[in-house]
Structures are given as structure tokens and as C-alpha cells.
Amino acid sequence: MRALWAVILGLFLLLPSGPGRAALELTPLTIQTAAGLTLNFRVELARTEAERAQGLMYRDKLAPDAGMLFFYPTDRPVAFWMKNTLIPLDLLFIERDGTIYSIAERAVPMSEAAIPSGGPVAAVLELNGGSVSHLGIRPGDRVHCTVLPQSMPDE
């Protein structure tokens, strides 16, 4: 009986602490700045409502070249919040053609204040807080990723 309890306890200790997370699809993403820089990232894609709702919640770190891209099938005004998000983030609101429409820098961790896009967008890119300033990213710069229509080959 003790052996059974030891096995059960061992299995319990192997369970992840905190909310479970399925691995999201990773894809390369580049940003072309007006200054002529090409910035390369590897981002997770949040395509479904459940993936978008979870976002980067409960993460305690994000690699410098990592991020999460929230893609919407139709353009819409969106608003984000930082509930249960442990790290500061920069949010880049992106038009369907890949143009950065607006940016919210250094969103405050755990805040429930709305962070609006300011207009209809097709995608939102979350990067480490401070990345936008450090890398010189500005509204009007261009994002290239396979999920954005301007990145797809003509049919």
C-alpha cells in the first residue's frame, strides 16, 4: 500500500504547477523599420478564441526574439489587458497589409485596464516590454508573417 501511495505522490509531483498550456504553432516574423532595419522574431500564433484568451498569461519570461501574434480572421477594433500577465509587454496593433497601426509600450503586468487598438486591426503582436523603444519600432513600420495576407503568395 505504501508503494502505491509513493507512486501516486510521485505522479502528482510531476504535474505542471499553474495553468496547463498546449504548445502553440511557432512561425518566423520580421519587422521592416522605416530606418531600414530588418528585425527577426520567432512568435507563437494565437488563432483561436481560447488561445487568444490565454495569451502570455502566467509566463515569467520571454526570449528577446520571441513574442505572440494574435491573428483575427476579420478586421476589428480590439482591446487587451494584462490580467494574470507577469511580465511587461509592448503591444503592436497591425493592419491586414502588415502596417503597424498603433503601439502600446510597456503594458503594466497584472493590470486590468483596457489597452485599445484605436481602430480596426487584423493582428496584435506582443513583445517583451521595452523592445519597441530599444529596437526603434514605430507605427508605419511593416510586419511580415505567413498568416498576414501580404505575406502569402498570389494564387
CSV table of C-alpha atoms in Angstrom, one decimal, residues 10-113:
chain,number,residue,atom,x,y,z
A,10,GLY,CA,5.3,10.9,-7.5
A,11,LEU,CA,2.9,11.3,-10.3
A,12,PHE,CA,1.2,14.3,-8.5
A,13,LEU,CA,4.6,16.0,-8.2
A,14,LEU,CA,5.2,15.6,-12.0
A,15,LEU,CA,2.0,17.7,-12.8
A,16,PRO,CA,2.7,21.2,-14.0
A,17,SER,CA,2.3,24.0,-11.5
A,18,GLY,CA,-0.1,26.6,-12.7
A,19,PRO,CA,-2.5,26.5,-15.6
A,20,GLY,CA,-1.8,24.0,-18.4
A,21,ARG,CA,-0.7,25.2,-21.8
A,22,ALA,CA,-0.7,23.4,-25.1
A,23,ALA,CA,2.2,24.2,-27.4
A,24,LEU,CA,1.2,26.8,-30.0
A,25,GLU,CA,2.4,26.9,-33.6
A,26,LEU,CA,5.7,28.8,-34.0
A,27,THR,CA,6.4,30.9,-37.0
A,28,PRO,CA,9.1,33.4,-38.2
A,29,LEU,CA,8.1,37.1,-38.2
A,30,THR,CA,10.0,40.1,-39.5
A,31,ILE,CA,9.6,43.8,-38.9
A,32,GLN,CA,10.9,46.2,-41.6
A,33,THR,CA,11.5,49.6,-39.9
A,34,ALA,CA,11.4,52.9,-41.7
A,35,ALA,CA,15.1,53.2,-40.7
A,36,GLY,CA,15.9,50.2,-42.9
A,37,LEU,CA,16.4,47.6,-40.2
A,38,THR,CA,15.1,44.0,-40.6
A,39,LEU,CA,14.2,42.6,-37.2
A,40,ASN,CA,13.7,38.9,-36.9
A,41,PHE,CA,11.4,37.2,-34.3
A,42,ARG,CA,10.0,33.7,-33.7
A,43,VAL,CA,6.5,34.0,-32.5
A,44,GLU,CA,3.7,31.8,-31.2
A,45,LEU,CA,0.4,32.1,-33.1
A,46,ALA,CA,-2.8,32.6,-31.2
A,47,ARG,CA,-5.5,31.9,-33.7
A,48,THR,CA,-8.5,30.6,-31.7
A,49,GLU,CA,-10.6,32.3,-29.1
A,50,ALA,CA,-9.1,30.0,-26.4
A,51,GLU,CA,-5.5,30.7,-27.5
A,52,ARG,CA,-6.2,34.5,-27.6
A,53,ALA,CA,-7.8,34.4,-24.2
A,54,GLN,CA,-4.8,32.6,-22.6
A,55,GLY,CA,-2.2,34.7,-24.5
A,56,LEU,CA,1.0,35.1,-22.5
A,57,MET,CA,-0.7,34.8,-19.1
A,58,TYR,CA,1.4,33.2,-16.3
A,59,ARG,CA,4.7,33.4,-18.2
A,60,ASP,CA,7.6,34.6,-16.1
A,61,LYS,CA,9.9,35.3,-19.1
A,62,LEU,CA,10.0,35.6,-22.8
A,63,ALA,CA,13.1,35.2,-25.0
A,64,PRO,CA,14.4,38.5,-26.5
A,65,ASP,CA,13.4,37.4,-30.1
A,66,ALA,CA,10.1,35.8,-29.1
A,67,GLY,CA,6.6,37.0,-29.0
A,68,MET,CA,3.0,36.1,-29.6
A,69,LEU,CA,0.9,37.0,-32.6
A,70,PHE,CA,-2.9,37.2,-32.2
A,71,PHE,CA,-4.5,36.9,-35.6
A,72,TYR,CA,-8.1,37.7,-36.3
A,73,PRO,CA,-10.0,36.5,-39.4
A,74,THR,CA,-11.7,39.8,-39.9
A,75,ASP,CA,-10.5,43.3,-39.1
A,76,ARG,CA,-11.9,44.7,-35.8
A,77,PRO,CA,-11.1,47.2,-33.1
A,78,VAL,CA,-9.6,45.2,-30.2
A,79,ALA,CA,-8.6,45.9,-26.6
A,80,PHE,CA,-6.2,43.9,-24.5
A,81,TRP,CA,-5.5,43.7,-20.8
A,82,MET,CA,-2.6,42.4,-18.7
A,83,LYS,CA,-4.6,40.3,-16.2
A,84,ASN,CA,-2.5,37.4,-15.0
A,85,THR,CA,0.4,38.5,-17.2
A,86,LEU,CA,3.5,38.6,-15.1
A,87,ILE,CA,5.9,40.4,-17.5
A,88,PRO,CA,5.7,43.9,-19.1
A,89,LEU,CA,4.8,43.8,-22.8
A,90,ASP,CA,4.8,46.0,-25.8
A,91,LEU,CA,1.7,45.6,-28.0
A,92,LEU,CA,1.8,46.3,-31.7
A,93,PHE,CA,-1.6,46.6,-33.4
A,94,ILE,CA,-1.3,45.6,-37.1
A,95,GLU,CA,-3.4,46.2,-40.1
A,96,ARG,CA,-4.2,43.5,-42.6
A,97,ASP,CA,-1.5,44.7,-45.0
A,98,GLY,CA,1.1,44.3,-42.3
A,99,THR,CA,1.4,48.0,-41.4
A,100,ILE,CA,1.8,48.8,-37.7
A,101,TYR,CA,-1.2,50.9,-36.9
A,102,SER,CA,-0.5,51.8,-33.3
A,103,ILE,CA,1.7,50.7,-30.4
A,104,ALA,CA,1.2,50.4,-26.6
A,105,GLU,CA,4.6,50.3,-24.8
A,106,ARG,CA,5.4,48.7,-21.5
A,107,ALA,CA,2.0,47.5,-20.6
A,108,VAL,CA,1.8,47.1,-16.8
A,109,PRO,CA,1.8,43.5,-15.6
A,110,MET,CA,-1.4,42.3,-13.9
A,111,SER,CA,-3.3,45.4,-14.9
A,112,GLU,CA,-7.0,45.1,-15.9
A,113,ALA,CA,-7.0,48.4,-17.6
